[in-house]
Amino acid sequence: MKKLLFFLAILLLVPGVLAQKNTIKLLAVNEGTKQGAIVDLDLNVVDGSGKVFIETYPLTQIDTQISLRIAKLNACKMSGKYCLDKDFLYSLKTDSPVVAGPSAGAAMTLLTMASLENKKINPDSIITGTINSGGVIGVVGGLNEKIKAAANKSMKKVLIPKGELNSTELKKLRGEFNIDIIEVSNIEEAFEIFTGEKVVRPELVVNSNYKDTMKKMNEDMCKRTETLKDELKKVDIPKKYNGTFNLGLNLSEKAEKFYSDEKYYSSASRCFGANVYFREILFGILNLTENETEKQKHIIEKELQGIEMELNLTEISNLGDLEANMIVRERVDDARKNLMENSTKGLSYALERSYGASSWLNFVGFPGKSIDESKMKESCMMKISEVNELYNYVALYVPFLMEETKKELELAKKYLDSNDYILCLFKASKSEAEINAALSTLYISDSNVKVLLQNKIFAAKKEIEKQIVNGNFPILGYSYYEYANALNESDRYNALLYAEYGIELSNLDVFFPVKRPFFKLDERALMTLVLGFLIGVVLFSIRKGYRRNKIVLKRRR
């Protein structure tokens, strides 16, 4: 009996150490021959603390190792899984050195997602493509060689980034290699093909509370625009301000168009810009003395302090509170920076920014997923670590392009050191979005930016929809998504940046996981436990029956 109990005790420990194993085939290029090659990438997911371990033979290039880490980050976000309680053990072994790197990013992400969701991967399918934020699959090189390698290995399907080949090229390759070539634009499409699991997406329905609050904020902001315009009508505007005045008028007209389209955040943003221009003209006409300027600065600073006091009295109990705090604190911080400039433009910007910060206070108390405020420091540290990985990755290719983002990241670290975890998380999140925007355009021609932008806007929409299903409406994520749509035709590169903001700031919940029960079994672990228990019962019964028969035989003798 004691042995049986010991055996059952061992079985109870099994779920905690079970590894989630999976394998995917990577399309790579042989370093020596430059020909297409196929290699197996294995992954074991085990209990841990979010670490990534990579076993490779021969040694791979550094970009392949970083690509695995980036794939893990993307997979955790795309699957909505909390990954700080898991370790990821990747194994890549080949007969000769190969170049996988960024072009294997989509495959690496698929493998990780499938492992996290306990899904088996179709061994007859293979994919090539980079992985970008929001699960967008990006362009790669050497497609002909890779498709040929897939055909030579009798693969049935090869997935490639959508739009990289035209219809004529696709038809030619399909005929030449007799393989099903499928174009995909995002990881969800690929996931369905590789696992057979259809991803069901809900429709995006804008939260009525958000809509009403943003509409009111928009109307208040744009009323100021009309007030400032009326003030300017009463004075003679010097010729040197004609350009500034026209810029303000142009923005106010765009604000009216956005308002009629119910794009309230975009309209408010345009009114804010117009207000800064109009205020700059009014301050310029007044020709403020140094004392008057200092007095105006003092008034603005007092207003900012009042906003901070009001924020400090509020408890951050959910994501709505957190997002409202983020945007208000960021605007207060922005206003202070501009107060330091000795110019009418800086003074004008700071004043209008203070009004904007005050307006965003209306979102404090907005409902959302419950969070533990005591986890803010941990969340900030996690985000900075994540952004550092991305920064190191992109710095391999374009170090000179990321100087401003590096400054923002350093600023996030300073906020961490000063215990301002809210601004730390916000600045780090925006830095990550900026890095992702740079990564997405790394190998993209100007002619393909439009397609990339549409994919990114769609990705932001998907992230928002996932949040809505989870009972959370991302205030900032939706606002930036809306703004990206508004800029779609007129300013594609800024639209891309705001789409990235929309993706990143719709994922804040991943840093505040729901507390897990102490003991939880997944389906495989439960089956293992039940099977082990039944085997134990059978073995025990056999042993007990054997001993009983043995005793009976002894008595007969």
Tab-separated table of C-alpha atoms in Angstrom, residues 110-289:
chain	number	residue	atom	x	y	z
A	110	LEU	CA	4.004	29.791	-35.125
A	111	LEU	CA	5.946	27.111	-33.270
A	112	THR	CA	5.815	29.081	-30.033
A	113	MET	CA	2.116	29.931	-30.365
A	114	ALA	CA	1.217	26.310	-31.119
A	115	SER	CA	3.208	25.141	-28.095
A	116	LEU	CA	1.555	27.689	-25.804
A	117	GLU	CA	-1.884	26.623	-27.002
A	118	ASN	CA	-1.129	22.872	-27.037
A	119	LYS	CA	-1.693	22.560	-30.785
A	120	LYS	CA	0.139	20.183	-33.099
A	121	ILE	CA	1.734	21.570	-36.252
A	122	ASN	CA	1.041	20.121	-39.702
A	123	PRO	CA	4.399	18.583	-40.764
A	124	ASP	CA	3.538	18.934	-44.481
A	125	SER	CA	3.395	22.742	-44.340
A	126	ILE	CA	6.275	25.201	-44.210
A	127	ILE	CA	6.517	29.005	-44.075
A	128	THR	CA	9.025	31.764	-44.754
A	129	GLY	CA	8.579	35.370	-43.657
A	130	THR	CA	9.674	37.863	-41.047
A	131	ILE	CA	7.448	38.518	-38.049
A	132	ASN	CA	6.400	42.040	-37.168
A	133	SER	CA	4.321	43.491	-34.363
A	134	GLY	CA	0.653	42.569	-34.469
A	135	GLY	CA	1.554	39.288	-36.151
A	136	VAL	CA	2.138	40.920	-39.549
A	137	ILE	CA	4.274	38.713	-41.821
A	138	GLY	CA	6.952	40.640	-43.702
A	139	VAL	CA	9.012	40.192	-46.853
A	140	VAL	CA	12.031	37.903	-47.245
A	141	GLY	CA	14.714	37.174	-49.821
A	142	GLY	CA	15.638	34.028	-51.749
A	143	LEU	CA	12.043	32.912	-52.323
A	144	ASN	CA	12.799	30.834	-55.421
A	145	GLU	CA	15.508	28.818	-53.643
A	146	LYS	CA	13.307	28.299	-50.597
A	147	ILE	CA	10.283	27.170	-52.594
A	148	LYS	CA	12.509	24.773	-54.535
A	149	ALA	CA	13.888	23.366	-51.258
A	150	ALA	CA	10.329	22.863	-49.957
A	151	ALA	CA	9.332	21.022	-53.135
A	152	ASN	CA	12.444	18.814	-53.018
A	153	LYS	CA	11.503	17.773	-49.468
A	154	SER	CA	7.992	16.817	-50.657
A	155	MET	CA	6.272	19.548	-48.658
A	156	LYS	CA	2.643	19.992	-49.706
A	157	LYS	CA	2.217	23.669	-48.816
A	158	VAL	CA	4.621	26.582	-48.626
A	159	LEU	CA	3.406	29.862	-47.140
A	160	ILE	CA	4.993	33.122	-48.293
A	161	PRO	CA	4.420	36.825	-47.446
A	162	LYS	CA	1.458	38.262	-49.323
A	163	GLY	CA	2.290	40.650	-52.142
A	164	GLU	CA	5.941	39.685	-52.523
A	165	LEU	CA	5.310	37.916	-55.826
A	166	ASN	CA	2.881	38.955	-58.540
A	167	SER	CA	0.281	36.571	-59.980
A	168	THR	CA	2.423	35.699	-63.012
A	169	GLU	CA	5.431	34.761	-60.866
A	170	LEU	CA	3.239	32.681	-58.552
A	171	LYS	CA	1.674	30.784	-61.444
A	172	LYS	CA	5.110	30.042	-62.894
A	173	LEU	CA	6.513	28.770	-59.571
A	174	ARG	CA	3.458	26.605	-58.885
A	175	GLY	CA	3.817	24.986	-62.273
A	176	GLU	CA	7.579	24.555	-61.996
A	177	PHE	CA	7.670	22.987	-58.534
A	178	ASN	CA	4.195	21.395	-58.316
A	179	ILE	CA	3.600	22.713	-54.804
A	180	ASP	CA	0.738	24.675	-53.248
A	181	ILE	CA	2.073	28.214	-52.691
A	182	ILE	CA	-0.151	30.199	-50.319
A	183	GLU	CA	0.167	33.924	-49.627
A	184	VAL	CA	-0.473	35.052	-46.048
A	185	SER	CA	-0.387	38.530	-44.528
A	186	ASN	CA	-0.563	37.731	-40.820
A	187	ILE	CA	0.205	35.000	-38.322
A	188	GLU	CA	-3.463	34.161	-37.676
A	189	GLU	CA	-3.942	33.107	-41.303
A	190	ALA	CA	-0.829	30.939	-41.067
A	191	PHE	CA	-1.928	29.498	-37.699
A	192	GLU	CA	-5.190	28.254	-39.227
A	193	ILE	CA	-3.311	26.453	-42.016
A	194	PHE	CA	-0.668	24.939	-39.726
A	195	THR	CA	-3.005	23.781	-36.946
A	196	GLY	CA	-6.419	23.494	-38.597
A	197	GLU	CA	-7.822	25.761	-35.878
A	198	LYS	CA	-9.934	28.602	-37.277
A	199	VAL	CA	-9.461	31.889	-35.459
A	200	VAL	CA	-12.841	33.484	-34.738
A	201	ARG	CA	-12.757	37.270	-34.559
A	202	PRO	CA	-15.570	39.407	-33.145
A	203	GLU	CA	-16.714	42.691	-34.672
A	204	LEU	CA	-15.218	45.871	-33.267
A	205	VAL	CA	-17.937	47.741	-31.381
A	206	VAL	CA	-16.868	51.075	-29.895
A	207	ASN	CA	-17.609	51.340	-26.184
A	208	SER	CA	-20.461	53.858	-25.723
A	209	ASN	CA	-18.891	55.262	-22.539
A	210	TYR	CA	-15.626	55.886	-24.402
A	211	LYS	CA	-17.456	57.440	-27.348
A	212	ASP	CA	-19.475	59.848	-25.189
A	213	THR	CA	-16.462	60.885	-23.092
A	214	MET	CA	-14.224	61.416	-26.121
A	215	LYS	CA	-16.956	63.342	-27.935
A	216	LYS	CA	-17.318	65.690	-24.957
A	217	MET	CA	-13.533	66.140	-24.759
A	218	ASN	CA	-13.430	66.853	-28.490
A	219	GLU	CA	-16.198	69.443	-28.254
A	220	ASP	CA	-14.495	71.227	-25.345
A	221	MET	CA	-11.176	71.302	-27.212
A	222	CYS	CA	-12.739	72.592	-30.429
A	223	LYS	CA	-14.810	75.236	-28.617
A	224	ARG	CA	-11.478	76.677	-27.532
A	225	THR	CA	-10.460	76.725	-31.180
A	226	GLU	CA	-13.489	78.841	-32.072
A	227	THR	CA	-12.901	81.139	-29.087
A	228	LEU	CA	-9.282	81.728	-30.095
A	229	LYS	CA	-10.306	82.366	-33.706
A	230	ASP	CA	-12.851	84.940	-32.531
A	231	GLU	CA	-10.167	86.687	-30.482
A	232	LEU	CA	-7.906	86.862	-33.522
A	233	LYS	CA	-10.693	88.413	-35.603
A	234	LYS	CA	-10.673	91.388	-33.222
A	235	VAL	CA	-7.024	92.244	-33.871
A	236	ASP	CA	-4.798	93.006	-36.822
A	237	ILE	CA	-2.621	89.958	-37.389
A	238	PRO	CA	0.941	90.949	-38.373
A	239	LYS	CA	2.050	89.568	-41.750
A	240	LYS	CA	4.763	87.469	-40.126
A	241	TYR	CA	2.007	85.352	-38.545
A	242	ASN	CA	0.039	84.739	-41.766
A	243	GLY	CA	1.641	81.326	-42.263
A	244	THR	CA	0.976	80.308	-38.655
A	245	PHE	CA	-2.639	81.489	-38.905
A	246	ASN	CA	-3.221	79.510	-42.111
A	247	LEU	CA	-1.769	76.384	-40.494
A	248	GLY	CA	-4.236	76.797	-37.635
A	249	LEU	CA	-7.157	77.305	-40.016
A	250	ASN	CA	-6.182	74.218	-41.999
A	251	LEU	CA	-6.115	72.089	-38.847
A	252	SER	CA	-9.460	73.434	-37.629
A	253	GLU	CA	-11.058	72.548	-40.983
A	254	LYS	CA	-9.696	69.006	-40.759
A	255	ALA	CA	-11.043	68.796	-37.208
A	256	GLU	CA	-14.542	69.561	-38.494
A	257	LYS	CA	-14.241	66.810	-41.111
A	258	PHE	CA	-13.065	64.252	-38.541
A	259	TYR	CA	-15.882	65.267	-36.188
A	260	SER	CA	-18.493	64.670	-38.897
A	261	ASP	CA	-16.943	61.202	-39.405
A	262	GLU	CA	-17.223	60.561	-35.628
A	263	LYS	CA	-13.442	60.375	-35.305
A	264	TYR	CA	-13.485	62.320	-32.069
A	265	TYR	CA	-9.915	61.694	-30.922
A	266	SER	CA	-8.556	62.701	-34.337
A	267	SER	CA	-10.724	65.820	-34.335
A	268	ALA	CA	-9.567	66.787	-30.834
A	269	SER	CA	-5.952	66.284	-31.897
A	270	ARG	CA	-6.399	68.668	-34.832
A	271	CYS	CA	-8.118	71.259	-32.631
A	272	PHE	CA	-5.240	71.036	-30.149
A	273	GLY	CA	-2.757	71.764	-32.949
A	274	ALA	CA	-4.858	74.707	-34.162
A	275	ASN	CA	-5.093	76.069	-30.619
A	276	VAL	CA	-1.303	76.063	-30.251
A	277	TYR	CA	-0.910	78.067	-33.481
A	278	PHE	CA	-3.646	80.573	-32.593
A	279	ARG	CA	-2.363	80.985	-29.028
A	280	GLU	CA	1.165	81.563	-30.330
A	281	ILE	CA	-0.112	84.460	-32.471
A	282	LEU	CA	-2.013	85.994	-29.543
A	283	PHE	CA	1.003	85.773	-27.235
A	284	GLY	CA	3.174	87.218	-30.009
A	285	ILE	CA	0.843	90.187	-30.502
A	286	LEU	CA	0.809	90.836	-26.732
A	287	ASN	CA	4.625	90.928	-26.844
A	288	LEU	CA	4.906	89.647	-23.268
A	289	THR	CA	7.644	91.034	-21.074
